[in-house]
Coordinates of C-alpha atoms in Angstrom, one line a residue:
Chain W
M1 CA -53.7 95.8 15.1
E2 CA -56.1 94.8 12.6
R3 CA -54.6 97.9 10.3
M4 CA -51.4 96.0 10.9
L5 CA -52.9 92.5 9.6
T6 CA -55.0 94.4 6.9
F7 CA -51.5 95.5 5.2
L8 CA -49.6 92.0 5.6
S9 CA -52.6 90.5 4.0
F10 CA -52.6 88.9 0.5
G11 CA -55.5 91.2 -0.8
P12 CA -55.8 94.8 -3.1
D13 CA -55.2 96.6 0.5
G14 CA -52.3 94.4 1.6
W15 CA -48.8 94.1 0.9
G16 CA -48.5 90.3 1.2
D17 CA -48.6 89.0 -2.0
E18 CA -46.2 91.6 -3.1
I19 CA -43.3 90.8 -0.6
A20 CA -44.3 86.8 -1.2
A21 CA -43.3 87.9 -4.9
G22 CA -39.7 89.3 -3.7
V23 CA -39.1 86.2 -1.5
L24 CA -39.6 84.4 -4.2
I25 CA -36.9 86.9 -6.5
T26 CA -34.5 86.9 -3.6
V27 CA -34.8 83.0 -3.2
C28 CA -34.6 82.2 -7.1
L29 CA -31.4 84.9 -7.3
A30 CA -29.7 83.1 -4.4
L31 CA -30.6 79.5 -5.9
A32 CA -29.5 80.8 -9.6
T33 CA -26.2 81.9 -8.5
L34 CA -25.4 78.8 -5.9
P35 CA -24.4 76.4 -9.3
F36 CA -22.2 78.9 -10.8
G37 CA -20.3 79.8 -8.0
L38 CA -19.7 76.3 -7.2
L39 CA -18.2 75.5 -10.2
L40 CA -16.5 78.2 -10.7
G41 CA -14.7 78.2 -6.8
F42 CA -14.0 74.3 -7.5
A43 CA -12.0 75.2 -11.0
I44 CA -10.1 78.3 -8.9
S45 CA -9.4 75.5 -5.9
L46 CA -7.8 73.5 -8.5
A47 CA -5.9 75.9 -10.2
K48 CA -4.9 77.0 -7.0
L49 CA -3.4 73.1 -6.3
S50 CA -2.3 72.5 -9.8
G51 CA 1.3 73.1 -8.9
D52 CA 1.9 75.4 -11.8
R53 CA 3.1 78.8 -10.7
F54 CA 1.6 80.9 -13.2
L55 CA -1.7 78.8 -13.1
K56 CA -1.6 79.7 -9.1
L57 CA -1.0 83.1 -9.7
S58 CA -4.1 84.2 -12.0
A59 CA -6.3 82.2 -9.4
D60 CA -4.8 84.2 -6.7
I61 CA -5.5 87.2 -8.3
F62 CA -8.8 86.7 -8.9
T63 CA -9.5 85.6 -5.0
T64 CA -7.3 88.7 -4.3
I65 CA -9.6 90.8 -6.1
F66 CA -13.2 89.2 -5.3
R67 CA -12.4 89.0 -1.6
G68 CA -11.1 92.7 -1.6
L69 CA -13.6 94.4 -3.1
P70 CA -16.8 95.7 -1.6
E71 CA -20.0 93.5 -3.0
L72 CA -21.7 96.6 -3.2
L73 CA -18.9 98.1 -5.4
T74 CA -18.5 94.7 -7.5
L75 CA -22.3 94.9 -8.2
F76 CA -21.8 98.4 -9.2
L77 CA -18.9 97.6 -11.4
V78 CA -20.3 94.5 -13.0
Y79 CA -23.4 96.6 -13.6
Y80 CA -22.8 99.9 -15.4
G81 CA -19.1 97.9 -16.6
A82 CA -21.0 95.8 -18.5
Q83 CA -23.6 98.4 -20.0
I84 CA -20.7 100.5 -20.6
A85 CA -18.8 97.8 -22.8
L86 CA -21.6 96.7 -24.1
Q87 CA -22.5 100.1 -25.7
Q88 CA -18.9 100.5 -27.1
F89 CA -18.8 97.4 -28.8
L90 CA -22.1 97.8 -30.1
R91 CA -21.0 101.2 -31.5
L92 CA -17.9 99.5 -32.6
I93 CA -20.3 97.2 -35.5
G94 CA -22.2 100.6 -35.9
Q95 CA -24.7 100.3 -33.8
T96 CA -26.3 102.9 -31.8
G97 CA -29.2 102.9 -29.6
G98 CA -29.2 102.1 -25.4
I99 CA -29.0 99.1 -24.0
E100 CA -30.1 97.6 -20.7
I101 CA -28.6 95.0 -18.5
N102 CA -30.6 92.6 -17.0
A103 CA -30.5 93.6 -12.9
F104 CA -31.0 89.6 -12.1
V105 CA -28.1 88.7 -14.5
A106 CA -25.8 91.7 -13.1
G107 CA -27.0 90.4 -9.5
M108 CA -25.8 86.7 -10.5
A109 CA -22.4 87.6 -12.2
A110 CA -21.4 89.9 -9.3
L111 CA -22.8 87.5 -6.1
G112 CA -21.4 83.9 -8.1
V113 CA -17.8 85.7 -8.9
V114 CA -17.5 87.1 -4.8
F115 CA -19.2 83.5 -3.9
A116 CA -16.2 81.4 -6.0
A117 CA -13.8 83.5 -4.7
Y118 CA -14.6 82.7 -1.0
A119 CA -15.8 78.7 -2.2
S120 CA -12.1 78.4 -3.8
E121 CA -10.4 78.8 -0.1
V122 CA -13.0 76.0 1.4
F123 CA -12.2 73.9 -1.6
V124 CA -8.6 74.3 -0.8
S125 CA -8.7 73.4 2.4
A126 CA -11.3 70.4 2.0
F127 CA -8.5 69.1 -0.6
R128 CA -5.7 69.4 2.0
A129 CA -8.1 67.6 4.4
I130 CA -8.1 64.2 2.3
P131 CA -4.8 62.0 3.4
N132 CA -2.4 61.7 0.2
G133 CA -3.1 57.9 1.4
Q134 CA -6.4 58.2 -0.2
Y135 CA -4.5 59.5 -3.8
E136 CA -2.1 56.1 -3.7
G137 CA -4.9 54.0 -3.3
A138 CA -6.8 54.9 -5.5
A139 CA -3.7 54.8 -7.8
A140 CA -3.1 51.3 -7.0
L141 CA -6.7 50.4 -8.5
G142 CA -5.9 51.3 -11.6
F143 CA -8.2 54.2 -11.3
N144 CA -7.5 57.4 -14.1
R145 CA -7.8 60.6 -12.7
R146 CA -11.1 61.4 -13.2
H147 CA -12.3 58.0 -11.9
T148 CA -10.1 58.8 -8.5
M149 CA -11.7 62.3 -8.3
R150 CA -15.2 61.0 -9.0
L151 CA -15.3 58.2 -6.7
V152 CA -12.4 58.6 -4.4
I153 CA -12.5 62.4 -3.4
L154 CA -15.2 63.7 -4.1
P155 CA -17.4 62.2 -2.1
Q156 CA -14.9 62.6 0.9
L157 CA -14.6 66.1 0.0
I158 CA -18.2 67.1 -0.4
R159 CA -18.3 66.1 3.3
V160 CA -15.5 68.2 4.6
A161 CA -16.2 71.5 2.5
L162 CA -20.0 71.4 3.2
P163 CA -19.9 73.4 7.0
G164 CA -18.1 75.8 5.0
L165 CA -20.0 76.1 1.7
S166 CA -23.2 76.0 4.3
N167 CA -21.9 78.8 5.6
L168 CA -21.5 80.9 2.6
W169 CA -24.9 79.8 1.5
L170 CA -26.3 81.7 4.3
I171 CA -23.8 84.9 3.6
L172 CA -25.0 84.9 -0.1
L173 CA -28.6 85.0 1.0
K174 CA -27.7 87.8 3.0
D175 CA -25.9 89.5 0.2
T176 CA -28.9 89.0 -2.4
S177 CA -30.5 92.2 -0.6
L178 CA -27.6 94.1 -2.3
V179 CA -29.4 93.3 -5.6
S180 CA -32.3 95.8 -4.5
V181 CA -30.2 98.7 -5.0
I182 CA -30.1 98.1 -8.6
G183 CA -33.5 97.7 -9.2
L184 CA -34.7 94.4 -8.7
A185 CA -37.5 93.9 -6.8
D186 CA -36.4 91.4 -4.0
I187 CA -37.3 91.5 -0.3
I188 CA -35.5 94.5 0.4
R189 CA -36.9 96.5 -2.2
Q190 CA -40.8 95.4 -2.0
T191 CA -40.7 95.7 2.0
G192 CA -39.6 99.2 1.6
I193 CA -42.1 100.2 -1.2
A194 CA -44.3 99.0 1.2
A195 CA -43.0 100.7 4.0
R196 CA -42.9 104.5 1.8
V197 CA -46.4 103.9 1.2
S198 CA -48.1 102.8 4.3
K199 CA -45.8 104.5 6.5
E200 CA -45.7 101.5 8.6
T201 CA -41.8 101.9 8.0
F202 CA -41.0 99.3 11.3
L203 CA -43.7 97.2 10.5
F204 CA -42.1 96.4 7.6
Y205 CA -38.7 96.2 7.5
A206 CA -38.6 94.4 10.4
L207 CA -41.0 92.0 8.0
A208 CA -37.8 91.8 6.0
C209 CA -35.8 90.7 8.5
L210 CA -38.1 88.2 10.0
I211 CA -38.3 86.9 6.2
Y212 CA -34.3 86.7 5.7
L213 CA -34.2 84.5 9.4
V214 CA -37.0 82.7 8.4
L215 CA -35.0 82.0 5.3
A216 CA -31.9 81.0 7.2
I217 CA -33.5 78.9 9.3
L218 CA -35.1 76.6 6.3
S219 CA -31.7 76.6 4.8
S220 CA -29.6 75.1 8.1
F221 CA -33.2 72.7 8.0
V222 CA -31.7 71.5 4.3
F223 CA -27.9 71.2 5.4
Q224 CA -29.0 69.1 8.2
R225 CA -30.6 66.4 5.8
I226 CA -27.7 66.9 3.0
E227 CA -25.3 66.4 5.8
R228 CA -27.1 63.4 7.3
R229 CA -27.1 62.1 3.9
V230 CA -23.4 62.2 3.2
E231 CA -21.8 61.4 6.1
T232 CA -20.5 57.3 6.5
P233 CA -22.6 55.4 9.5
G234 CA -19.2 55.5 12.2
M235 CA -16.8 57.0 9.9
T236 CA -14.0 59.0 11.8
R237 CA -11.8 61.8 10.8
Chain Y
M1 CA 1.4 32.7 -11.8
T2 CA 3.7 31.8 -14.4
T3 CA 1.4 33.5 -17.1
A4 CA 1.0 36.1 -14.7
F5 CA 4.5 36.6 -14.9
N6 CA 5.2 35.6 -18.5
G7 CA 1.9 37.1 -20.2
I8 CA 3.3 40.6 -20.0
A9 CA 6.8 41.2 -21.8
A10 CA 9.1 44.0 -20.1
Q11 CA 7.7 47.1 -21.4
P12 CA 10.1 49.8 -22.0
A13 CA 10.7 53.3 -19.9
P14 CA 8.2 56.0 -20.8
A15 CA 9.9 58.5 -23.3
P16 CA 11.2 61.5 -21.5
Q17 CA 8.9 64.4 -21.3
K18 CA 10.4 66.7 -24.3
S19 CA 8.5 69.7 -23.1
R20 CA 7.9 71.0 -19.8
M21 CA 4.7 72.7 -21.4
S22 CA 2.0 70.8 -19.4
K23 CA -1.5 71.8 -20.2
A24 CA -1.6 73.5 -16.6
R25 CA 1.1 75.9 -17.6
V26 CA -0.5 76.9 -20.5
L27 CA -3.6 77.3 -19.3
G28 CA -2.1 79.8 -16.0
L29 CA -0.1 81.0 -19.1
I30 CA -3.4 81.8 -20.8
L31 CA -5.3 83.4 -18.0
L32 CA -2.6 85.2 -16.8
A33 CA -2.5 86.8 -20.3
I34 CA -5.8 87.8 -19.6
W35 CA -4.8 89.5 -16.2
T36 CA -2.5 91.3 -17.7
A37 CA -4.4 92.7 -20.5
C38 CA -7.1 93.5 -18.1
A39 CA -4.8 95.3 -16.0
L40 CA -3.0 97.3 -19.1
G41 CA -6.5 98.2 -19.7
I42 CA -7.5 99.8 -16.8
V43 CA -4.0 101.8 -16.5
Y44 CA -4.7 102.6 -20.3
F45 CA -8.3 103.5 -19.6
L46 CA -7.4 105.1 -16.7
V47 CA -4.6 107.5 -18.6
S48 CA -6.7 108.3 -21.3
S49 CA -9.5 109.5 -19.4
W50 CA -7.6 111.3 -17.2
N51 CA -8.8 114.8 -16.4
P52 CA -7.1 117.2 -14.3
E53 CA -10.6 119.2 -13.3
L54 CA -12.0 116.1 -12.4
V55 CA -9.8 114.9 -10.2
A56 CA -9.3 118.4 -8.9
R57 CA -13.4 118.5 -8.0
Y58 CA -13.5 115.3 -7.3
G59 CA -9.9 114.1 -5.2
P60 CA -10.8 116.4 -2.1
N61 CA -14.4 114.7 -2.0
Y62 CA -12.7 111.0 -2.3
A63 CA -10.0 112.2 0.6
S64 CA -13.2 112.9 2.8
G65 CA -15.4 110.0 2.2
L66 CA -12.2 107.9 2.6
W67 CA -11.9 109.4 6.1
V68 CA -15.8 109.1 6.9
T69 CA -15.0 105.3 6.1
V70 CA -12.2 104.9 8.0
K71 CA -14.0 106.4 11.0
L72 CA -17.5 104.7 10.6
V73 CA -15.0 101.5 10.5
V74 CA -13.1 102.3 13.6
I75 CA -15.8 103.3 15.8
S76 CA -18.5 100.7 15.1
F77 CA -15.5 98.2 15.4
I78 CA -14.3 99.5 18.5
A79 CA -17.9 99.8 20.3
G80 CA -18.7 96.6 19.4
A81 CA -15.4 95.2 20.5
I82 CA -16.8 96.4 24.1
L83 CA -20.1 95.6 23.8
S84 CA -19.6 91.6 22.6
V85 CA -17.7 91.2 25.8
P86 CA -21.2 90.9 27.7
V87 CA -22.6 88.8 24.7
A88 CA -19.7 86.4 25.2
M89 CA -20.4 86.1 28.7
G90 CA -24.3 85.9 27.9
R91 CA -23.3 82.9 25.9
K92 CA -21.8 81.0 28.6
S93 CA -23.7 82.4 31.6
A94 CA -25.2 79.6 34.0
N95 CA -28.1 81.9 33.8
S96 CA -30.7 80.1 30.8
L97 CA -32.3 84.2 30.4
A98 CA -28.9 85.5 30.0
R99 CA -28.3 82.5 27.6
G100 CA -31.3 82.4 25.5
L101 CA -30.8 86.2 25.1
S102 CA -27.3 86.6 23.6
Y103 CA -28.3 83.1 21.8
G104 CA -31.2 85.4 20.0
Y105 CA -29.1 88.6 20.0
V106 CA -26.3 87.0 18.0
Y107 CA -28.5 84.8 15.4
F108 CA -30.5 87.9 14.5
F109 CA -27.8 90.1 13.4
R110 CA -26.0 87.4 12.2
G111 CA -28.8 85.7 10.2
T112 CA -30.3 88.9 8.8
P113 CA -28.5 91.4 5.9
L114 CA -26.9 94.1 7.6
L115 CA -28.7 96.2 4.5
A116 CA -32.1 94.9 6.2
Q117 CA -30.5 96.3 9.8
T118 CA -29.6 99.6 9.0
F119 CA -32.9 100.2 7.0
L120 CA -34.7 98.9 10.2
I121 CA -32.7 101.5 12.6
Y122 CA -32.9 104.4 10.3
Y123 CA -35.9 104.4 8.7
G124 CA -37.9 101.8 10.7
L125 CA -36.9 103.5 14.2
G126 CA -38.8 106.5 12.5
S127 CA -42.5 104.8 13.0
F128 CA -41.8 106.1 16.7
R129 CA -40.9 109.5 16.4
P130 CA -43.2 110.5 18.9
Q131 CA -41.9 108.1 21.5
L132 CA -38.4 108.9 20.9
D133 CA -39.0 112.3 20.9
A134 CA -40.6 112.1 24.3
I135 CA -37.4 110.8 25.7
G136 CA -35.3 112.8 24.0
L137 CA -33.7 110.6 21.4
W138 CA -34.8 111.5 18.5
W139 CA -32.5 113.9 17.6
F140 CA -29.8 110.3 17.3
F141 CA -31.9 108.5 15.5
R142 CA -32.7 111.3 12.7
D143 CA -29.2 111.2 11.8
A144 CA -28.3 108.9 9.2
W145 CA -24.4 108.7 10.6
Y146 CA -25.4 107.9 13.7
C147 CA -27.7 105.3 12.8
A148 CA -25.1 103.8 10.7
I149 CA -22.9 103.4 13.7
L150 CA -25.4 101.8 15.6
A151 CA -26.3 99.4 13.0
F152 CA -22.8 98.2 12.3
T153 CA -21.9 98.5 16.1
L154 CA -24.8 96.0 17.0
N155 CA -24.2 93.7 13.7
T156 CA -20.0 93.4 14.4
A157 CA -21.0 93.1 18.3
A158 CA -22.9 89.8 17.2
Y159 CA -19.8 88.3 15.0
Q160 CA -17.2 89.3 17.3
A161 CA -18.9 87.8 20.6
E162 CA -18.5 84.8 18.1
I163 CA -15.4 85.5 17.8
L164 CA -14.2 85.7 21.7
R165 CA -16.2 82.8 22.8
G166 CA -14.2 80.3 20.3
A167 CA -11.2 81.9 21.1
I168 CA -11.5 81.5 25.1
A169 CA -13.1 78.0 24.4
S170 CA -9.7 77.3 22.6
V171 CA -7.9 77.3 25.6
P172 CA -7.2 74.3 27.1
R173 CA -9.1 73.6 30.3
G174 CA -5.5 73.1 32.4
Q175 CA -4.8 76.7 31.9
W176 CA -7.6 77.7 34.0
E177 CA -6.6 74.9 36.5
A178 CA -3.4 75.5 36.8
A179 CA -4.2 78.9 36.8
A180 CA -6.9 78.1 39.9
A181 CA -4.0 75.9 41.5
L182 CA -1.8 79.0 41.8
G183 CA -4.4 80.9 43.4
L184 CA -4.5 83.3 40.6
S185 CA -8.0 85.7 41.0
R186 CA -10.5 85.3 37.9
W187 CA -9.5 88.7 37.0
I188 CA -5.7 88.1 36.6
T189 CA -6.5 84.4 35.3
I190 CA -7.9 86.4 32.5
R191 CA -5.6 88.6 31.9
K192 CA -2.3 87.4 32.4
V193 CA -2.9 83.3 31.6
I194 CA -6.1 83.0 29.4
A195 CA -6.4 86.5 27.0
P196 CA -3.1 86.4 25.9
Q197 CA -3.3 83.1 24.2
A198 CA -7.1 83.1 23.2
M199 CA -6.0 86.8 21.4
L200 CA -3.4 84.6 19.3
V201 CA -6.3 82.6 17.9
A202 CA -8.6 85.8 17.8
L203 CA -6.1 87.9 15.7
R204 CA -7.5 86.5 12.6
P205 CA -10.9 86.2 13.0
Y206 CA -11.0 89.5 14.5
V207 CA -9.0 91.3 11.3
N208 CA -11.4 88.6 8.9
E209 CA -14.4 90.7 10.8
L210 CA -12.6 93.9 10.5
I211 CA -12.5 93.6 6.7
L212 CA -16.3 92.4 5.9
L213 CA -17.1 95.3 8.4
L214 CA -15.1 98.0 5.6
K215 CA -16.7 96.1 2.9
G216 CA -20.1 96.0 4.3
S217 CA -19.5 99.6 5.2
A218 CA -20.0 100.5 1.5
I219 CA -23.9 100.1 1.6
V220 CA -24.3 103.1 4.3
A221 CA -24.1 105.3 0.7
I222 CA -27.9 104.0 0.3
I223 CA -28.8 105.6 3.2
T224 CA -26.9 108.6 2.8
V225 CA -24.0 109.0 4.8
F226 CA -21.2 109.9 2.3
D227 CA -18.3 107.5 2.7
L228 CA -16.3 106.3 0.1
M229 CA -18.5 104.8 -2.2
G230 CA -21.5 107.3 -1.3
E231 CA -18.8 109.7 -2.5
T232 CA -18.3 107.5 -5.9
R233 CA -21.7 107.4 -6.5
R234 CA -22.5 111.1 -6.7
A235 CA -19.5 111.9 -8.2
Y236 CA -20.8 108.9 -11.1
A237 CA -24.5 110.4 -11.0
R238 CA -22.5 114.2 -11.8
S239 CA -19.6 113.3 -14.4
F240 CA -21.1 109.5 -15.8
D241 CA -17.4 108.7 -15.9
F242 CA -16.9 104.9 -15.7
Q243 CA -13.6 106.0 -13.6
T244 CA -14.7 107.1 -10.8
Y245 CA -15.7 103.5 -10.0
I246 CA -12.7 102.0 -10.1
W247 CA -10.8 104.5 -8.5
A248 CA -12.8 103.8 -5.5
A249 CA -12.1 99.9 -6.7
L250 CA -8.9 100.6 -6.2
I251 CA -8.8 102.4 -3.4
Y252 CA -10.9 99.7 -1.1
L253 CA -8.4 96.5 -2.6
A254 CA -5.8 98.6 -1.1
L255 CA -7.3 98.9 2.2
V256 CA -8.2 95.6 2.4
E257 CA -4.7 94.7 1.3
L258 CA -3.1 96.4 3.7
L259 CA -4.8 95.0 6.3
R260 CA -4.5 91.3 5.2
I261 CA -0.3 91.5 5.0
G262 CA -0.5 93.8 8.2
T263 CA -1.9 91.0 10.1
E264 CA 0.5 88.5 8.1
K265 CA 3.7 90.2 9.4
A266 CA 2.2 90.7 12.8
E267 CA 1.0 87.1 13.2
Q268 CA 4.3 85.7 12.4
R269 CA 6.3 88.4 14.9
L270 CA 3.5 87.1 17.9
T271 CA 3.7 83.7 17.2
R272 CA 6.9 83.6 17.1
H273 CA 7.9 81.9 20.7
I274 CA 5.4 79.2 19.8
R275 CA 7.0 78.3 16.3
R276 CA 9.3 75.2 15.5
A277 CA 12.6 76.4 14.1

């Protein structure tokens, strides 16, 4: 028992500090991906609802691809593909030499487009849940399109989309574990190193699972607070 | 009042729109052009780097990898479906111990990454080798393939239990009461009254879960199972040819689209009695 506590301590004999650094990387990656994915997803949902055939088609192609590919494969495609593309580009402008893509950026891009593909569906169904009268009311008040969106539609949209988005956030948090494969020192990689060195594989992988659970519980607290914040008292749908 | 009527002079009608090219249309055409360029680029890349030797060498590997992927997904999906029944029953049980256990099970497997679960089972249970040896189960946990099936089964059972619970809850109580009034036994009620209605609701979530499982199955490549992804990584490591990944992406996309279109067709057919003309 004492031996295990030593392994988990923060000192030079323990792995606590390394694993804490891994937690930080995981949380940073997820938080950095979130705004990128949300904005892209929102833009795609607007494209899907724009009423233009070609715009909708190109948005549908995006979601079909990134919801259909395994996340791990998307990550490899971005990581190796961007590397090869950049090398080709450098050769084209007459420069030679290897180039390394930052694993964090590759992870962010890959997880971000997957998140955006799913988020766009959440936004689309949230838009559909807003009655037409809201647009008509805003038009009657003389709001232009931007004001209608910002003052009338968005506040309601957030409320409707929040449960779906919180689900996607939890999925994103879990999917960050895949970046350990391209060498980013996240929770899985750090606990994996600790497991291999200390030979206490079960202890450390169980710890990794536990950390993800704690992160999920913490985020559901945050979402509860946001939900309470955006809901209108006495409002029913 | 009069100023309101007289203040604003009558406005001429707006000029008819000259072009049908709205901003959305232009943006759509540009994006579509980019997609087309990407598709043509990939086709060009695949054609220009077409290498019969490469295909002859790795084609059979891809086929066997695909077969491993399909086997893995089908076995764990079916085993998970069987396991999900007691879990879903536990979630609705009157016994608080059963309720707590099944809730904890579902929460754990839905709250942690599939990768971490797979590692926990494949590498983690290696810590208990003497004990597993003693009860004669070490052969099972030593093998990456069995561990992958176990991890995927446990994972998908948690998700399927929730689907099952939601689908059964979506059947109105009146259906249970009517069946009870007809004197049907519990088993007959479930089989003849509840299941047909619940399964219609559950079809789409089930297929979504199957697709998620298929996509998730790519991670078994990390624990040295040579599924489609594993074969792809091996081919790339040996040939350094990026088209290996492109082919894998095309195969995965085709599989997922087949499942999705198939479900849509099946749903159309299965719900034709409740659709309004």
